[in-house]
PDB file of C-alpha atoms in Angstrom:
ATOM      1  CA  MET A   1     -22.356  82.870  29.083  1.00 94.00           C
ATOM      2  CA  ASN A   2     -18.805  82.961  30.469  1.00 98.00           C
ATOM      3  CA  SER A   3     -15.550  82.524  28.563  1.00 98.00           C
ATOM      4  CA  ALA A   4     -12.055  81.478  29.587  1.00 98.00           C
ATOM      5  CA  ILE A   5      -8.969  82.844  27.857  1.00 98.00           C
ATOM      6  CA  ILE A   6      -5.868  80.718  28.384  1.00 98.00           C
ATOM      7  CA  VAL A   7      -2.748  82.711  27.558  1.00 98.00           C
ATOM      8  CA  ALA A   8      -0.306  80.190  26.107  1.00 96.00           C
ATOM      9  CA  ALA A   9       1.722  82.258  23.649  1.00 92.00           C
ATOM     10  CA  GLY A  10       4.830  82.935  25.738  1.00 75.00           C
ATOM     11  CA  ARG A  11       8.220  81.319  25.241  1.00 66.00           C
ATOM     12  CA  GLY A  12       9.220  80.823  28.867  1.00 57.00           C
ATOM     13  CA  THR A  13      12.858  81.827  28.409  1.00 53.00           C
ATOM     14  CA  ARG A  14      13.674  81.285  32.100  1.00 56.00           C
ATOM     15  CA  MET A  15      13.208  77.537  31.603  1.00 55.00           C
ATOM     16  CA  GLY A  16      16.228  77.478  29.303  1.00 50.00           C
ATOM     17  CA  PRO A  17      16.777  77.368  25.534  1.00 50.00           C
ATOM     18  CA  ASP A  18      14.605  75.038  23.433  1.00 56.00           C
ATOM     19  CA  VAL A  19      12.307  74.226  26.364  1.00 60.00           C
ATOM     20  CA  ASP A  20       8.568  74.793  25.920  1.00 88.00           C
ATOM     21  CA  LYS A  21       7.348  74.828  29.494  1.00 91.00           C
ATOM     22  CA  LEU A  22       3.711  74.458  28.463  1.00 95.00           C
ATOM     23  CA  PHE A  23       4.383  71.042  26.967  1.00 95.00           C
ATOM     24  CA  LEU A  24       6.590  69.737  29.749  1.00 94.00           C
ATOM     25  CA  PRO A  25       5.135  66.412  30.959  1.00 95.00           C
ATOM     26  CA  VAL A  26       3.976  66.763  34.561  1.00 96.00           C
ATOM     27  CA  ALA A  27       1.831  64.197  36.385  1.00 96.00           C
ATOM     28  CA  GLY A  28       1.120  62.295  33.194  1.00 94.00           C
ATOM     29  CA  ARG A  29       0.263  65.103  30.777  1.00 95.00           C
ATOM     30  CA  PRO A  30       1.604  68.433  29.506  1.00 96.00           C
ATOM     31  CA  VAL A  31       1.406  71.414  31.850  1.00 97.00           C
ATOM     32  CA  VAL A  32      -1.055  73.297  29.645  1.00 98.00           C
ATOM     33  CA  ALA A  33      -3.345  70.252  29.420  1.00 98.00           C
ATOM     34  CA  HIS A  34      -3.832  70.368  33.189  1.00 98.00           C
ATOM     35  CA  THR A  35      -4.617  74.085  32.963  1.00 98.00           C
ATOM     36  CA  TRP A  36      -7.068  73.644  30.111  1.00 98.00           C
ATOM     37  CA  GLU A  37      -8.814  70.757  31.857  1.00 98.00           C
ATOM     38  CA  ARG A  38      -9.642  72.963  34.867  1.00 98.00           C
ATOM     39  CA  PHE A  39     -11.723  75.219  32.632  1.00 98.00           C
ATOM     40  CA  ASP A  40     -13.048  72.528  30.315  1.00 98.00           C
ATOM     41  CA  ARG A  41     -14.623  70.798  33.311  1.00 98.00           C
ATOM     42  CA  HIS A  42     -15.790  73.891  35.171  1.00 98.00           C
ATOM     43  CA  PRO A  43     -19.598  74.245  35.092  1.00 98.00           C
ATOM     44  CA  ASP A  44     -19.495  78.055  34.957  1.00 98.00           C
ATOM     45  CA  ILE A  45     -17.245  78.221  31.885  1.00 98.00           C
ATOM     46  CA  HIS A  46     -18.922  77.727  28.527  1.00 98.00           C
ATOM     47  CA  GLU A  47     -16.118  78.185  26.000  1.00 98.00           C
ATOM     48  CA  VAL A  48     -12.323  78.292  25.974  1.00 98.00           C
ATOM     49  CA  VAL A  49     -10.127  80.519  23.812  1.00 98.00           C
ATOM     50  CA  VAL A  50      -6.459  79.519  23.781  1.00 98.00           C
ATOM     51  CA  VAL A  51      -3.953  82.167  22.721  1.00 98.00           C
ATOM     52  CA  VAL A  52      -0.997  80.381  21.114  1.00 97.00           C
ATOM     53  CA  ARG A  53       2.217  81.135  19.260  1.00 94.00           C
ATOM     54  CA  ALA A  54       1.839  81.251  15.508  1.00 91.00           C
ATOM     55  CA  GLY A  55       2.319  77.796  14.041  1.00 92.00           C
ATOM     56  CA  MET A  56       1.327  75.964  17.250  1.00 94.00           C
ATOM     57  CA  GLU A  57      -2.370  75.644  16.436  1.00 95.00           C
ATOM     58  CA  SER A  58      -2.099  72.029  15.280  1.00 95.00           C
ATOM     59  CA  ALA A  59      -0.200  71.004  18.429  1.00 95.00           C
ATOM     60  CA  PHE A  60      -2.958  72.439  20.616  1.00 97.00           C
ATOM     61  CA  ALA A  61      -5.662  70.856  18.456  1.00 97.00           C
ATOM     62  CA  GLU A  62      -4.002  67.463  18.944  1.00 96.00           C
ATOM     63  CA  LEU A  63      -3.814  68.145  22.670  1.00 96.00           C
ATOM     64  CA  ALA A  64      -7.553  68.828  22.822  1.00 97.00           C
ATOM     65  CA  GLU A  65      -8.368  65.645  20.941  1.00 97.00           C
ATOM     66  CA  LEU A  66      -5.976  63.493  22.962  1.00 96.00           C
ATOM     67  CA  HIS A  67      -7.371  64.644  26.306  1.00 96.00           C
ATOM     68  CA  GLY A  68     -10.997  64.760  25.258  1.00 96.00           C
ATOM     69  CA  PHE A  69     -11.723  68.413  25.885  1.00 97.00           C
ATOM     70  CA  ARG A  70     -15.374  68.871  25.005  1.00 95.00           C
ATOM     71  CA  LYS A  71     -16.289  72.508  25.440  1.00 97.00           C
ATOM     72  CA  PRO A  72     -16.261  74.764  22.378  1.00 97.00           C
ATOM     73  CA  HIS A  73     -12.767  76.104  21.880  1.00 98.00           C
ATOM     74  CA  ARG A  74     -10.759  78.062  19.364  1.00 97.00           C
ATOM     75  CA  PHE A  75      -7.160  79.153  18.907  1.00 98.00           C
ATOM     76  CA  VAL A  76      -5.918  82.655  18.188  1.00 97.00           C
ATOM     77  CA  PRO A  77      -2.361  83.898  17.644  1.00 96.00           C
ATOM     78  CA  GLY A  78      -0.600  85.809  20.385  1.00 95.00           C
ATOM     79  CA  GLY A  79       0.638  89.361  20.097  1.00 93.00           C
ATOM     80  CA  ALA A  80       3.932  91.121  20.691  1.00 91.00           C
ATOM     81  CA  GLU A  81       3.197  91.607  24.402  1.00 92.00           C
ATOM     82  CA  ARG A  82       0.990  89.812  26.896  1.00 92.00           C
ATOM     83  CA  GLN A  83      -1.613  92.582  26.800  1.00 94.00           C
ATOM     84  CA  ASP A  84      -1.816  92.132  23.011  1.00 95.00           C
ATOM     85  CA  SER A  85      -2.326  88.384  23.424  1.00 96.00           C
ATOM     86  CA  VAL A  86      -5.125  88.970  25.917  1.00 97.00           C
ATOM     87  CA  ALA A  87      -6.747  91.472  23.554  1.00 97.00           C
ATOM     88  CA  HIS A  88      -6.614  88.930  20.715  1.00 97.00           C
ATOM     89  CA  GLY A  89      -8.190  86.309  22.948  1.00 97.00           C
ATOM     90  CA  LEU A  90     -10.889  88.690  24.124  1.00 98.00           C
ATOM     91  CA  ALA A  91     -11.791  89.603  20.553  1.00 97.00           C
ATOM     92  CA  ALA A  92     -12.229  85.891  19.764  1.00 97.00           C
ATOM     93  CA  THR A  93     -14.675  85.166  22.597  1.00 97.00           C
ATOM     94  CA  ASP A  94     -18.370  84.811  21.884  1.00 96.00           C
ATOM     95  CA  SER A  95     -20.006  88.231  21.742  1.00 94.00           C
ATOM     96  CA  SER A  96     -22.600  87.082  24.278  1.00 96.00           C
ATOM     97  CA  ALA A  97     -19.958  86.308  26.923  1.00 97.00           C
ATOM     98  CA  HIS A  98     -20.694  88.320  30.065  1.00 97.00           C
ATOM     99  CA  LEU A  99     -17.763  87.274  32.281  1.00 98.00           C
ATOM    100  CA  VAL A 100     -14.229  86.519  31.096  1.00 98.00           C
ATOM    101  CA  ALA A 101     -11.648  84.531  33.071  1.00 98.00           C
ATOM    102  CA  ILE A 102      -8.034  85.058  31.998  1.00 98.00           C
ATOM    103  CA  GLN A 103      -5.608  82.299  32.986  1.00 98.00           C
ATOM    104  CA  ASP A 104      -1.873  81.741  32.547  1.00 97.00           C
ATOM    105  CA  GLY A 105      -1.350  78.563  30.539  1.00 97.00           C
ATOM    106  CA  ALA A 106       1.536  77.634  32.843  1.00 97.00           C
ATOM    107  CA  ARG A 107      -0.585  77.737  36.028  1.00 98.00           C
ATOM    108  CA  PRO A 108      -2.033  74.204  36.154  1.00 98.00           C
ATOM    109  CA  CYS A 109      -3.075  73.810  39.815  1.00 98.00           C
ATOM    110  CA  THR A 110      -5.882  76.360  40.111  1.00 98.00           C
ATOM    111  CA  ALA A 111      -8.691  74.895  42.215  1.00 97.00           C
ATOM    112  CA  PRO A 112     -12.203  74.865  40.691  1.00 97.00           C
ATOM    113  CA  ALA A 113     -13.520  76.631  43.814  1.00 98.00           C
ATOM    114  CA  VAL A 114     -11.121  79.528  43.202  1.00 98.00           C
ATOM    115  CA  ILE A 115     -12.397  79.878  39.636  1.00 98.00           C
ATOM    116  CA  SER A 116     -15.977  79.946  40.951  1.00 98.00           C
ATOM    117  CA  ARG A 117     -15.180  82.552  43.598  1.00 98.00           C
ATOM    118  CA  CYS A 118     -13.322  84.794  41.139  1.00 98.00           C
ATOM    119  CA  LEU A 119     -16.225  84.684  38.684  1.00 98.00           C
ATOM    120  CA  ALA A 120     -18.715  85.483  41.438  1.00 98.00           C
ATOM    121  CA  ALA A 121     -16.582  88.377  42.698  1.00 98.00           C
ATOM    122  CA  ALA A 122     -16.219  89.770  39.166  1.00 98.00           C
ATOM    123  CA  GLN A 123     -19.965  89.610  38.717  1.00 98.00           C
ATOM    124  CA  GLN A 124     -20.387  91.760  41.809  1.00 97.00           C
ATOM    125  CA  ALA A 125     -17.384  94.081  41.666  1.00 97.00           C
ATOM    126  CA  GLY A 126     -16.604  94.114  37.942  1.00 98.00           C
ATOM    127  CA  ALA A 127     -13.079  92.732  38.346  1.00 98.00           C
ATOM    128  CA  ALA A 128     -11.466  90.123  40.606  1.00 98.00           C
ATOM    129  CA  VAL A 129      -8.170  88.292  40.927  1.00 98.00           C
ATOM    130  CA  ALA A 130      -6.954  85.168  42.709  1.00 98.00           C
ATOM    131  CA  ALA A 131      -4.324  86.197  45.227  1.00 98.00           C
ATOM    132  CA  GLN A 132      -2.403  85.047  48.277  1.00 97.00           C
ATOM    133  CA  ARG A 133      -1.262  87.052  51.261  1.00 96.00           C
ATOM    134  CA  VAL A 134       2.472  87.705  51.369  1.00 95.00           C
ATOM    135  CA  THR A 135       3.983  85.826  54.307  1.00 93.00           C
ATOM    136  CA  ASP A 136       7.688  86.549  53.797  1.00 94.00           C
ATOM    137  CA  THR A 137       9.302  89.634  55.287  1.00 94.00           C
ATOM    138  CA  LEU A 138       9.828  92.041  52.386  1.00 93.00           C
ATOM    139  CA  LYS A 139      12.478  94.694  51.837  1.00 94.00           C
ATOM    140  CA  GLU A 140      12.809  97.292  49.115  1.00 93.00           C
ATOM    141  CA  SER A 141      16.307  97.613  47.681  1.00 94.00           C
ATOM    142  CA  ASP A 142      18.209 100.751  46.794  1.00 91.00           C
ATOM    143  CA  GLY A 143      18.346  99.564  43.204  1.00 88.00           C
ATOM    144  CA  GLY A 144      21.228  97.242  43.933  1.00 87.00           C
ATOM    145  CA  HIS A 145      21.833  94.739  46.716  1.00 91.00           C
ATOM    146  CA  ARG A 146      21.251  96.871  49.789  1.00 94.00           C
ATOM    147  CA  VAL A 147      18.077  97.313  51.801  1.00 94.00           C
ATOM    148  CA  ALA A 148      16.474 100.729  51.379  1.00 93.00           C
ATOM    149  CA  ARG A 149      13.403 100.208  53.538  1.00 94.00           C
ATOM    150  CA  HIS A 150      11.131  97.691  55.179  1.00 94.00           C
ATOM    151  CA  LEU A 151       7.694  97.030  53.662  1.00 92.00           C
ATOM    152  CA  ASP A 152       4.554  96.337  55.675  1.00 92.00           C
ATOM    153  CA  ARG A 153       3.551  92.880  54.481  1.00 92.00           C
ATOM    154  CA  SER A 154       0.125  93.069  56.169  1.00 91.00           C
ATOM    155  CA  ARG A 155      -1.142  95.024  53.161  1.00 93.00           C
ATOM    156  CA  LEU A 156       0.668  93.077  50.439  1.00 95.00           C
ATOM    157  CA  TRP A 157      -0.746  90.332  48.227  1.00 96.00           C
ATOM    158  CA  ALA A 158       0.769  88.204  45.454  1.00 96.00           C
ATOM    159  CA  VAL A 159      -1.684  88.159  42.570  1.00 97.00           C
ATOM    160  CA  GLN A 160      -2.136  85.119  40.366  1.00 97.00           C
ATOM    161  CA  THR A 161      -4.705  83.904  37.847  1.00 98.00           C
ATOM    162  CA  PRO A 162      -7.526  83.568  37.086  1.00 98.00           C
ATOM    163  CA  GLN A 163      -8.217  87.242  36.706  1.00 98.00           C
ATOM    164  CA  CYS A 164     -11.918  87.673  35.994  1.00 98.00           C
ATOM    165  CA  PHE A 165     -13.813  90.631  34.593  1.00 98.00           C
ATOM    166  CA  ARG A 166     -17.134  91.716  33.295  1.00 98.00           C
ATOM    167  CA  ARG A 167     -16.525  91.866  29.571  1.00 97.00           C
ATOM    168  CA  GLU A 168     -17.189  95.553  29.057  1.00 97.00           C
ATOM    169  CA  ILE A 169     -14.769  96.456  31.848  1.00 98.00           C
ATOM    170  CA  ILE A 170     -11.753  94.535  30.541  1.00 98.00           C
ATOM    171  CA  GLU A 171     -12.454  95.807  27.015  1.00 97.00           C
ATOM    172  CA  ARG A 172     -12.414  99.390  28.282  1.00 97.00           C
ATOM    173  CA  ALA A 173      -9.332  98.783  30.424  1.00 97.00           C
ATOM    174  CA  LEU A 174      -7.310  97.260  27.583  1.00 97.00           C
ATOM    175  CA  ALA A 175      -8.311 100.134  25.312  1.00 96.00           C
ATOM    176  CA  ALA A 176      -6.900 102.524  27.927  1.00 96.00           C
ATOM    177  CA  VAL A 177      -3.627 100.563  27.962  1.00 95.00           C
ATOM    178  CA  ARG A 178      -3.337 100.837  24.182  1.00 94.00           C
ATOM    179  CA  GLU A 179      -4.030 104.570  24.274  1.00 94.00           C
ATOM    180  CA  SER A 180      -1.450 105.127  27.021  1.00 93.00           C
ATOM    181  CA  GLY A 181       1.269 103.165  25.222  1.00 91.00           C
ATOM    182  CA  ARG A 182       2.132 101.303  28.432  1.00 91.00           C
ATOM    183  CA  GLN A 183       3.209  97.709  28.801  1.00 91.00           C
ATOM    184  CA  ILE A 184       1.596  95.630  31.526  1.00 91.00           C
ATOM    185  CA  THR A 185       2.198  92.062  32.647  1.00 86.00           C
ATOM    186  CA  ASP A 186      -0.968  91.813  34.732  1.00 90.00           C
ATOM    187  CA  ASP A 187      -4.515  92.381  33.497  1.00 94.00           C
ATOM    188  CA  THR A 188      -5.685  94.015  36.710  1.00 95.00           C
ATOM    189  CA  ALA A 189      -3.088  96.739  36.108  1.00 95.00           C
ATOM    190  CA  ALA A 190      -5.216  97.787  33.147  1.00 96.00           C
ATOM    191  CA  CYS A 191      -8.113  98.344  35.531  1.00 97.00           C
ATOM    192  CA  GLU A 192      -6.022 100.805  37.532  1.00 94.00           C
ATOM    193  CA  LEU A 193      -5.854 103.058  34.469  1.00 94.00           C
ATOM    194  CA  ILE A 194      -9.637 103.437  34.396  1.00 96.00           C
ATOM    195  CA  GLY A 195     -10.149 103.547  38.155  1.00 97.00           C
ATOM    196  CA  GLN A 196     -11.866 100.166  38.272  1.00 97.00           C
ATOM    197  CA  PRO A 197     -11.697  98.487  41.714  1.00 97.00           C
ATOM    198  CA  VAL A 198     -10.420  94.915  41.732  1.00 98.00           C
ATOM    199  CA  GLU A 199     -11.584  92.424  44.348  1.00 98.00           C
ATOM    200  CA  LEU A 200      -8.883  90.229  45.901  1.00 98.00           C
ATOM    201  CA  VAL A 201     -10.057  86.614  46.111  1.00 98.00           C
ATOM    202  CA  GLU A 202      -7.921  84.782  48.643  1.00 97.00           C
ATOM    203  CA  CYS A 203      -6.538  81.520  47.301  1.00 95.00           C
ATOM    204  CA  PRO A 204      -6.047  79.175  50.278  1.00 93.00           C
ATOM    205  CA  GLU A 205      -4.326  76.412  48.299  1.00 94.00           C
ATOM    206  CA  PRO A 206      -1.041  76.551  46.360  1.00 96.00           C
ATOM    207  CA  ASN A 207      -1.565  77.936  42.863  1.00 97.00           C
ATOM    208  CA  PRO A 208       1.965  78.123  41.418  1.00 97.00           C
ATOM    209  CA  LYS A 209       3.079  78.918  37.900  1.00 96.00           C
ATOM    210  CA  VAL A 210       5.769  77.032  35.996  1.00 95.00           C
ATOM    211  CA  THR A 211       8.458  79.673  35.535  1.00 93.00           C
ATOM    212  CA  GLN A 212      11.813  77.974  36.100  1.00 91.00           C
ATOM    213  CA  PRO A 213      13.039  74.350  36.347  1.00 89.00           C
ATOM    214  CA  GLY A 214      12.801  74.243  40.138  1.00 91.00           C
ATOM    215  CA  ASP A 215       9.029  74.773  39.949  1.00 94.00           C
ATOM    216  CA  VAL A 216       8.377  71.467  38.201  1.00 94.00           C
ATOM    217  CA  PRO A 217       8.858  68.979  41.103  1.00 95.00           C
ATOM    218  CA  TRP A 218       6.603  71.056  43.382  1.00 96.00           C
ATOM    219  CA  ILE A 219       3.859  71.266  40.758  1.00 97.00           C
ATOM    220  CA  GLU A 220       4.224  67.553  40.013  1.00 97.00           C
ATOM    221  CA  PHE A 221       3.642  66.844  43.711  1.00 97.00           C
ATOM    222  CA  LEU A 222       0.594  69.123  43.878  1.00 97.00           C
ATOM    223  CA  LEU A 223      -1.031  67.630  40.794  1.00 96.00           C
ATOM    224  CA  ARG A 224      -0.468  64.041  41.911  1.00 94.00           C
ATOM    225  CA  SER A 225      -1.797  64.693  45.402  1.00 87.00           C
TER     226      SER A 225
END
């Protein structure tokens, strides 16, 4: 059995005040509905846990009913930080779940084939992440607005979601994060604390996340095409 955890508890402050980016209508439905549908329809995912802000459970329940999501699902409240939200979601998955796929709720374009490849890589390696090679020339700053040094982009990747793990590995990694007192914004960073290798799964198609207003037209185009 495999579980998906959709992290949908953030506030998305970069979208502006009073804007819930997860419920922005894009290509005929809210952003998070597109994300959820990818996992609801995927043959290798057997349940969905959605991590939501407290008080939003009814809104997500209505969303599931409206869009006909059929796989078993449940809602759990988010935590103070993203790592806490992921831990809450992980604790709510079925105890028999072997693989866990963690997905940003605001990343609605993930291809089903990428989900399949990440799950397969996690089965083999223990941990895997969807990623794209960096194609821009990158510079490191001096802490301000001046270039300090050039970075070799041939070894650099931009990581995305899903991030997939064998259950026992992500449980151990998150426990190490709690013990260290660190804050992380990426689940694979937890694996670094326990020395767990993470397989990079190249994502050949665009897999953007809604972060700021300028992202919406591009994601609208991708979803409609």
